[in-house]
PDB file of C-alpha atoms in Angstrom:
ATOM      1  CA  UNK A   1       0.071   0.154  -0.147  1.00  0.00           C
ATOM      2  CA  UNK A   2       0.952   3.520  -0.019  1.00  0.00           C
ATOM      3  CA  UNK A   3       0.522   6.415   3.098  1.00  0.00           C
ATOM      4  CA  UNK A   4      -1.328   9.378   1.494  1.00  0.00           C
ATOM      5  CA  UNK A   5      -1.501  12.644   3.120  1.00  0.00           C
ATOM      6  CA  UNK A   6      -4.047  15.534   2.278  1.00  0.00           C
ATOM      7  CA  UNK A   7      -3.578  19.396   2.649  1.00  0.00           C
ATOM      8  CA  UNK A   8      -6.098  20.488   4.061  1.00  0.00           C
ATOM      9  CA  UNK A   9      -8.235  18.395   6.432  1.00  0.00           C
ATOM     10  CA  UNK A  10     -11.199  20.746   6.287  1.00  0.00           C
ATOM     11  CA  UNK A  11     -11.914  24.087   5.052  1.00  0.00           C
ATOM     12  CA  UNK A  12     -15.183  26.571   5.179  1.00  0.00           C
ATOM     13  CA  UNK A  13     -14.957  28.955   2.147  1.00  0.00           C
ATOM     14  CA  UNK A  14     -17.370  31.465   0.815  1.00  0.00           C
ATOM     15  CA  UNK A  15     -19.256  31.258  -2.340  1.00  0.00           C
ATOM     16  CA  UNK A  16     -16.949  32.266  -5.636  1.00  0.00           C
ATOM     17  CA  UNK A  17     -13.877  31.689  -4.102  1.00  0.00           C
ATOM     18  CA  UNK A  18     -11.353  28.459  -5.006  1.00  0.00           C
ATOM     19  CA  UNK A  19      -9.481  25.516  -2.573  1.00  0.00           C
ATOM     20  CA  UNK A  20      -6.158  24.218  -3.569  1.00  0.00           C
ATOM     21  CA  UNK A  21      -6.033  20.511  -2.537  1.00  0.00           C
ATOM     22  CA  UNK A  22      -2.790  19.306  -1.824  1.00  0.00           C
ATOM     23  CA  UNK A  23      -2.223  15.298  -2.030  1.00  0.00           C
ATOM     24  CA  UNK A  24       1.253  13.880  -1.238  1.00  0.00           C
ATOM     25  CA  UNK A  25       2.465  10.294  -1.438  1.00  0.00           C
ATOM     26  CA  UNK A  26       4.830   8.535   0.146  1.00  0.00           C
ATOM     27  CA  UNK A  27       6.413   6.581  -2.754  1.00  0.00           C
ATOM     28  CA  UNK A  28       6.105   7.354  -6.741  1.00  0.00           C
ATOM     29  CA  UNK A  29       3.288   6.148  -8.321  1.00  0.00           C
ATOM     30  CA  UNK A  30       2.078   6.078 -11.705  1.00  0.00           C
ATOM     31  CA  UNK A  31      -1.684   6.421 -11.451  1.00  0.00           C
ATOM     32  CA  UNK A  32      -3.638   9.194  -9.576  1.00  0.00           C
ATOM     33  CA  UNK A  33      -6.879  10.058  -9.224  1.00  0.00           C
ATOM     34  CA  UNK A  34      -9.797  12.417  -7.607  1.00  0.00           C
ATOM     35  CA  UNK A  35     -12.662  11.540  -5.941  1.00  0.00           C
ATOM     36  CA  UNK A  36     -15.738  13.387  -4.319  1.00  0.00           C
ATOM     37  CA  UNK A  37     -17.873  12.129  -1.959  1.00  0.00           C
ATOM     38  CA  UNK A  38     -21.590  14.525  -1.931  1.00  0.00           C
ATOM     39  CA  UNK A  39     -22.949  14.187   1.508  1.00  0.00           C
ATOM     40  CA  UNK A  40     -25.132  11.210   1.939  1.00  0.00           C
ATOM     41  CA  UNK A  41     -23.788  10.182  -1.438  1.00  0.00           C
ATOM     42  CA  UNK A  42     -21.344   7.776  -3.056  1.00  0.00           C
ATOM     43  CA  UNK A  43     -17.635   8.709  -4.390  1.00  0.00           C
ATOM     44  CA  UNK A  44     -17.920   9.585  -7.736  1.00  0.00           C
ATOM     45  CA  UNK A  45     -14.326  10.118  -9.728  1.00  0.00           C
ATOM     46  CA  UNK A  46     -13.517  13.477 -10.983  1.00  0.00           C
ATOM     47  CA  UNK A  47     -10.581  12.942 -12.573  1.00  0.00           C
ATOM     48  CA  UNK A  48      -7.594  11.134 -13.561  1.00  0.00           C
ATOM     49  CA  UNK A  49      -4.628  13.168 -12.547  1.00  0.00           C
ATOM     50  CA  UNK A  50      -1.356  12.474 -15.449  1.00  0.00           C
ATOM     51  CA  UNK A  51       1.580  13.089 -14.703  1.00  0.00           C
ATOM     52  CA  UNK A  52       3.118  15.343 -17.129  1.00  0.00           C
ATOM     53  CA  UNK A  53       0.337  15.814 -19.238  1.00  0.00           C
ATOM     54  CA  UNK A  54      -3.555  17.252 -18.897  1.00  0.00           C
ATOM     55  CA  UNK A  55      -5.830  15.260 -16.503  1.00  0.00           C
ATOM     56  CA  UNK A  56      -8.421  13.328 -17.858  1.00  0.00           C
ATOM     57  CA  UNK A  57     -12.035  14.175 -17.080  1.00  0.00           C
ATOM     58  CA  UNK A  58     -15.068  12.017 -15.967  1.00  0.00           C
ATOM     59  CA  UNK A  59     -18.161  13.273 -17.812  1.00  0.00           C
ATOM     60  CA  UNK A  60     -19.617  15.961 -15.883  1.00  0.00           C
ATOM     61  CA  UNK A  61     -16.654  17.384 -14.291  1.00  0.00           C
ATOM     62  CA  UNK A  62     -14.159  20.039 -16.329  1.00  0.00           C
ATOM     63  CA  UNK A  63     -10.619  21.815 -16.351  1.00  0.00           C
ATOM     64  CA  UNK A  64     -12.195  25.056 -15.466  1.00  0.00           C
ATOM     65  CA  UNK A  65     -13.760  24.177 -12.380  1.00  0.00           C
ATOM     66  CA  UNK A  66     -11.550  21.572 -11.234  1.00  0.00           C
ATOM     67  CA  UNK A  67      -7.792  22.373 -12.161  1.00  0.00           C
ATOM     68  CA  UNK A  68      -5.312  19.545 -11.360  1.00  0.00           C
ATOM     69  CA  UNK A  69      -1.975  19.096 -11.472  1.00  0.00           C
ATOM     70  CA  UNK A  70       0.571  16.249 -11.445  1.00  0.00           C
ATOM     71  CA  UNK A  71       3.685  17.854 -11.727  1.00  0.00           C
ATOM     72  CA  UNK A  72       5.944  14.731 -10.065  1.00  0.00           C
ATOM     73  CA  UNK A  73       5.006  10.824  -9.420  1.00  0.00           C
ATOM     74  CA  UNK A  74       4.336  11.864  -6.128  1.00  0.00           C
ATOM     75  CA  UNK A  75       2.151  15.187  -6.173  1.00  0.00           C
ATOM     76  CA  UNK A  76      -0.767  16.065  -7.050  1.00  0.00           C
ATOM     77  CA  UNK A  77      -3.511  19.151  -6.513  1.00  0.00           C
ATOM     78  CA  UNK A  78      -7.149  19.568  -6.982  1.00  0.00           C
ATOM     79  CA  UNK A  79      -8.781  23.201  -7.442  1.00  0.00           C
ATOM     80  CA  UNK A  80     -12.390  23.802  -6.968  1.00  0.00           C
ATOM     81  CA  UNK A  81     -12.964  26.989  -8.579  1.00  0.00           C
ATOM     82  CA  UNK A  82     -15.374  29.695  -8.209  1.00  0.00           C
ATOM     83  CA  UNK A  83     -17.133  27.600  -5.533  1.00  0.00           C
ATOM     84  CA  UNK A  84     -20.643  27.139  -4.563  1.00  0.00           C
ATOM     85  CA  UNK A  85     -22.826  25.416  -1.758  1.00  0.00           C
ATOM     86  CA  UNK A  86     -23.099  22.455  -4.071  1.00  0.00           C
ATOM     87  CA  UNK A  87     -19.657  22.019  -4.187  1.00  0.00           C
ATOM     88  CA  UNK A  88     -19.635  21.445  -0.208  1.00  0.00           C
ATOM     89  CA  UNK A  89     -18.259  17.429  -0.263  1.00  0.00           C
ATOM     90  CA  UNK A  90     -15.778  15.374   1.319  1.00  0.00           C
ATOM     91  CA  UNK A  91     -12.897  15.553  -2.310  1.00  0.00           C
ATOM     92  CA  UNK A  92     -10.154  12.608  -1.555  1.00  0.00           C
ATOM     93  CA  UNK A  93      -7.229  11.027  -3.435  1.00  0.00           C
ATOM     94  CA  UNK A  94      -6.237   7.670  -4.273  1.00  0.00           C
ATOM     95  CA  UNK A  95      -3.628   6.112  -5.933  1.00  0.00           C
ATOM     96  CA  UNK A  96      -2.992   2.804  -8.084  1.00  0.00           C
ATOM     97  CA  UNK A  97       0.597   2.126  -6.951  1.00  0.00           C
ATOM     98  CA  UNK A  98       0.470  -1.228  -9.588  1.00  0.00           C
ATOM     99  CA  UNK A  99       2.226  -3.326  -7.632  1.00  0.00           C
ATOM    100  CA  UNK A 100       0.381  -6.029  -6.128  1.00  0.00           C
ATOM    101  CA  UNK A 101      -3.096  -7.330  -6.384  1.00  0.00           C
ATOM    102  CA  UNK A 102      -5.454  -5.882  -9.715  1.00  0.00           C
ATOM    103  CA  UNK A 103      -6.329  -2.312  -9.089  1.00  0.00           C
ATOM    104  CA  UNK A 104      -6.255  -1.762  -6.068  1.00  0.00           C
ATOM    105  CA  UNK A 105      -6.606   1.624  -5.196  1.00  0.00           C
ATOM    106  CA  UNK A 106      -5.508   3.327  -1.844  1.00  0.00           C
ATOM    107  CA  UNK A 107      -7.421   6.454  -0.222  1.00  0.00           C
ATOM    108  CA  UNK A 108      -6.102   9.902   1.459  1.00  0.00           C
ATOM    109  CA  UNK A 109      -8.334  10.689   4.285  1.00  0.00           C
ATOM    110  CA  UNK A 110      -9.908  13.247   2.684  1.00  0.00           C
ATOM    111  CA  UNK A 111     -10.768  17.353   2.387  1.00  0.00           C
ATOM    112  CA  UNK A 112     -14.073  18.253   3.752  1.00  0.00           C
ATOM    113  CA  UNK A 113     -15.377  21.118   1.788  1.00  0.00           C
ATOM    114  CA  UNK A 114     -17.695  23.296   3.139  1.00  0.00           C
ATOM    115  CA  UNK A 115     -18.794  26.267   0.975  1.00  0.00           C
ATOM    116  CA  UNK A 116     -21.265  29.096   2.564  1.00  0.00           C
TER     117      UNK A 116
ATOM    118  CA  UNK B   1     -26.584   6.199 -14.313  1.00  0.00           C
ATOM    119  CA  UNK B   2     -25.613   3.497 -10.893  1.00  0.00           C
ATOM    120  CA  UNK B   3     -23.952   0.513 -11.904  1.00  0.00           C
ATOM    121  CA  UNK B   4     -22.815  -0.663  -8.993  1.00  0.00           C
ATOM    122  CA  UNK B   5     -25.630  -0.840  -6.403  1.00  0.00           C
ATOM    123  CA  UNK B   6     -26.471  -1.519  -2.907  1.00  0.00           C
ATOM    124  CA  UNK B   7     -29.633  -1.357  -2.114  1.00  0.00           C
ATOM    125  CA  UNK B   8     -29.420  -2.147   1.576  1.00  0.00           C
ATOM    126  CA  UNK B   9     -27.961   1.451   3.441  1.00  0.00           C
ATOM    127  CA  UNK B  10     -27.794   0.170   6.698  1.00  0.00           C
ATOM    128  CA  UNK B  11     -27.677  -3.458   8.438  1.00  0.00           C
ATOM    129  CA  UNK B  12     -27.425  -4.017  12.600  1.00  0.00           C
ATOM    130  CA  UNK B  13     -25.402  -7.398  14.218  1.00  0.00           C
ATOM    131  CA  UNK B  14     -25.209  -8.957  16.996  1.00  0.00           C
ATOM    132  CA  UNK B  15     -21.415  -9.403  17.871  1.00  0.00           C
ATOM    133  CA  UNK B  16     -19.741 -12.650  16.802  1.00  0.00           C
ATOM    134  CA  UNK B  17     -22.315 -13.109  14.397  1.00  0.00           C
ATOM    135  CA  UNK B  18     -22.155 -13.082  10.425  1.00  0.00           C
ATOM    136  CA  UNK B  19     -22.704 -10.064   8.945  1.00  0.00           C
ATOM    137  CA  UNK B  20     -23.576 -10.354   5.032  1.00  0.00           C
ATOM    138  CA  UNK B  21     -22.959  -7.503   2.715  1.00  0.00           C
ATOM    139  CA  UNK B  22     -24.823  -7.409  -0.272  1.00  0.00           C
ATOM    140  CA  UNK B  23     -23.653  -5.657  -4.196  1.00  0.00           C
ATOM    141  CA  UNK B  24     -25.001  -5.852  -7.646  1.00  0.00           C
ATOM    142  CA  UNK B  25     -23.622  -4.385 -10.663  1.00  0.00           C
ATOM    143  CA  UNK B  26     -24.890  -3.603 -14.233  1.00  0.00           C
ATOM    144  CA  UNK B  27     -22.027  -3.451 -16.514  1.00  0.00           C
ATOM    145  CA  UNK B  28     -20.553  -7.138 -17.974  1.00  0.00           C
ATOM    146  CA  UNK B  29     -17.149  -5.247 -18.506  1.00  0.00           C
ATOM    147  CA  UNK B  30     -16.716  -5.276 -14.711  1.00  0.00           C
ATOM    148  CA  UNK B  31     -14.348  -7.829 -14.091  1.00  0.00           C
ATOM    149  CA  UNK B  32     -12.634  -6.818 -10.868  1.00  0.00           C
ATOM    150  CA  UNK B  33     -14.754  -6.060  -7.528  1.00  0.00           C
ATOM    151  CA  UNK B  34     -13.336  -4.384  -4.564  1.00  0.00           C
ATOM    152  CA  UNK B  35     -14.768  -3.958  -0.993  1.00  0.00           C
ATOM    153  CA  UNK B  36     -13.728  -1.083   1.259  1.00  0.00           C
ATOM    154  CA  UNK B  37     -14.356  -0.472   4.573  1.00  0.00           C
ATOM    155  CA  UNK B  38     -14.738   3.910   5.743  1.00  0.00           C
ATOM    156  CA  UNK B  39     -14.770   5.263   9.679  1.00  0.00           C
ATOM    157  CA  UNK B  40     -16.429   9.322   9.652  1.00  0.00           C
ATOM    158  CA  UNK B  41     -13.699  11.710   8.614  1.00  0.00           C
ATOM    159  CA  UNK B  42     -11.027   9.335   7.370  1.00  0.00           C
ATOM    160  CA  UNK B  43     -10.481   7.479   3.633  1.00  0.00           C
ATOM    161  CA  UNK B  44     -11.797   4.336   2.766  1.00  0.00           C
ATOM    162  CA  UNK B  45      -9.746   1.789   3.633  1.00  0.00           C
ATOM    163  CA  UNK B  46      -9.340  -1.083   1.150  1.00  0.00           C
ATOM    164  CA  UNK B  47     -10.698  -4.564   2.365  1.00  0.00           C
ATOM    165  CA  UNK B  48     -10.451  -7.158   0.008  1.00  0.00           C
ATOM    166  CA  UNK B  49     -10.793  -7.617  -3.921  1.00  0.00           C
ATOM    167  CA  UNK B  50     -12.027 -10.770  -6.288  1.00  0.00           C
ATOM    168  CA  UNK B  51     -11.214 -11.021  -9.730  1.00  0.00           C
ATOM    169  CA  UNK B  52     -13.649 -12.460 -12.106  1.00  0.00           C
ATOM    170  CA  UNK B  53     -11.809 -15.872 -12.756  1.00  0.00           C
ATOM    171  CA  UNK B  54     -13.098 -16.773  -9.151  1.00  0.00           C
ATOM    172  CA  UNK B  55     -15.792 -17.087  -7.091  1.00  0.00           C
ATOM    173  CA  UNK B  56     -14.441 -16.435  -3.731  1.00  0.00           C
ATOM    174  CA  UNK B  57     -11.606 -15.174  -1.816  1.00  0.00           C
ATOM    175  CA  UNK B  58     -11.080 -15.139   1.710  1.00  0.00           C
ATOM    176  CA  UNK B  59      -8.864 -12.974   4.368  1.00  0.00           C
ATOM    177  CA  UNK B  60      -9.096 -13.691   7.996  1.00  0.00           C
ATOM    178  CA  UNK B  61     -12.786 -13.044   8.925  1.00  0.00           C
ATOM    179  CA  UNK B  62     -13.334 -10.965   5.867  1.00  0.00           C
ATOM    180  CA  UNK B  63     -14.544 -13.440   2.544  1.00  0.00           C
ATOM    181  CA  UNK B  64     -15.968 -12.441  -0.922  1.00  0.00           C
ATOM    182  CA  UNK B  65     -18.349 -14.138  -2.858  1.00  0.00           C
ATOM    183  CA  UNK B  66     -18.588 -13.411  -7.003  1.00  0.00           C
ATOM    184  CA  UNK B  67     -21.088 -14.626  -8.548  1.00  0.00           C
ATOM    185  CA  UNK B  68     -21.198 -13.428 -12.167  1.00  0.00           C
ATOM    186  CA  UNK B  69     -24.257 -14.779 -13.762  1.00  0.00           C
ATOM    187  CA  UNK B  70     -26.151 -12.931 -11.316  1.00  0.00           C
ATOM    188  CA  UNK B  71     -23.733 -10.035 -11.268  1.00  0.00           C
ATOM    189  CA  UNK B  72     -23.859 -10.103  -7.849  1.00  0.00           C
ATOM    190  CA  UNK B  73     -21.166 -10.355  -5.272  1.00  0.00           C
ATOM    191  CA  UNK B  74     -21.433 -10.301  -1.375  1.00  0.00           C
ATOM    192  CA  UNK B  75     -18.468  -9.658   1.544  1.00  0.00           C
ATOM    193  CA  UNK B  76     -18.881 -11.956   4.944  1.00  0.00           C
ATOM    194  CA  UNK B  77     -17.929 -10.705   7.932  1.00  0.00           C
ATOM    195  CA  UNK B  78     -17.231 -13.600  10.504  1.00  0.00           C
ATOM    196  CA  UNK B  79     -17.575 -12.848  13.309  1.00  0.00           C
ATOM    197  CA  UNK B  80     -18.419  -9.647  13.284  1.00  0.00           C
ATOM    198  CA  UNK B  81     -16.917  -6.813  15.774  1.00  0.00           C
ATOM    199  CA  UNK B  82     -17.685  -3.540  17.395  1.00  0.00           C
ATOM    200  CA  UNK B  83     -14.103  -2.317  15.141  1.00  0.00           C
ATOM    201  CA  UNK B  84     -16.426  -3.379  12.461  1.00  0.00           C
ATOM    202  CA  UNK B  85     -18.875  -0.710  12.633  1.00  0.00           C
ATOM    203  CA  UNK B  86     -18.463   1.354   9.835  1.00  0.00           C
ATOM    204  CA  UNK B  87     -19.631   2.064   5.969  1.00  0.00           C
ATOM    205  CA  UNK B  88     -19.159  -0.271   3.514  1.00  0.00           C
ATOM    206  CA  UNK B  89     -18.130   0.553   0.150  1.00  0.00           C
ATOM    207  CA  UNK B  90     -18.465  -2.178  -2.573  1.00  0.00           C
ATOM    208  CA  UNK B  91     -16.398  -0.851  -5.778  1.00  0.00           C
ATOM    209  CA  UNK B  92     -15.684  -2.478  -9.108  1.00  0.00           C
ATOM    210  CA  UNK B  93     -13.652  -1.979 -12.673  1.00  0.00           C
ATOM    211  CA  UNK B  94     -12.592  -3.058 -16.104  1.00  0.00           C
ATOM    212  CA  UNK B  95      -9.242  -5.052 -16.960  1.00  0.00           C
ATOM    213  CA  UNK B  96      -8.830  -2.146 -19.416  1.00  0.00           C
ATOM    214  CA  UNK B  97     -10.071   0.550 -17.592  1.00  0.00           C
ATOM    215  CA  UNK B  98      -8.510   1.348 -14.143  1.00  0.00           C
ATOM    216  CA  UNK B  99     -11.362   3.802 -12.780  1.00  0.00           C
ATOM    217  CA  UNK B 100     -13.351   2.391  -9.891  1.00  0.00           C
ATOM    218  CA  UNK B 101     -17.314   2.584  -9.726  1.00  0.00           C
ATOM    219  CA  UNK B 102     -18.462   2.646  -6.485  1.00  0.00           C
ATOM    220  CA  UNK B 103     -21.977   1.564  -4.480  1.00  0.00           C
ATOM    221  CA  UNK B 104     -24.233   3.518  -2.390  1.00  0.00           C
ATOM    222  CA  UNK B 105     -22.689   1.947   0.652  1.00  0.00           C
ATOM    223  CA  UNK B 106     -24.025   0.298   3.407  1.00  0.00           C
ATOM    224  CA  UNK B 107     -23.712   1.006   7.031  1.00  0.00           C
ATOM    225  CA  UNK B 108     -22.844  -1.816   9.725  1.00  0.00           C
ATOM    226  CA  UNK B 109     -23.424  -1.761  13.035  1.00  0.00           C
ATOM    227  CA  UNK B 110     -22.389  -3.742  15.475  1.00  0.00           C
ATOM    228  CA  UNK B 111     -24.079  -4.020  18.410  1.00  0.00           C
ATOM    229  CA  UNK B 112     -22.606  -5.471  21.851  1.00  0.00           C
TER     230      UNK B 112
END
């Protein structure tokens, strides 16, 4: 597995502002992902963070709203832009170490975002 | 379009008894299935997985059963312990696609 940390762990933000969430892994990993868990809902994949190239977004998510950076194999950021109360969620990064098993992904502790 | 479904939002079980969590999927391209456990204020923790070439995988107190023809899998926890009280998510992916599709989760409460 991998040890994953996220910053911040939680934040309360005003409508119209932006927040950048950081994800740090203790080892190099090929694949990193960003998920969202809205209140009372399941986890939904936002995008795959690709090292050295643009992220691959899922249907319903766009780069202008959720810009992602992946400068190296251990770090990624997700920005939630021009926030509205509907963006209040837990944002999670995950990694697929690519060693052992088939497709186990390991998750960070999450960032709990509240937008007022 | 929910491709992975957990139809039981909650389950209450007595300590020492068996917990059985169910999961159904609709996408026939899924061939790898995982269970995650989540405590409040923490990220999901990987529990156990199974590939479509198997019908059973066991790891300690946790066993996952897969019925491909029925597109159904289940997680058995025996014996259930108070620390097992958490939300359990079923997830699935295809062999050519590393994206995970998650079910809505089942909240398990283990009673003393």
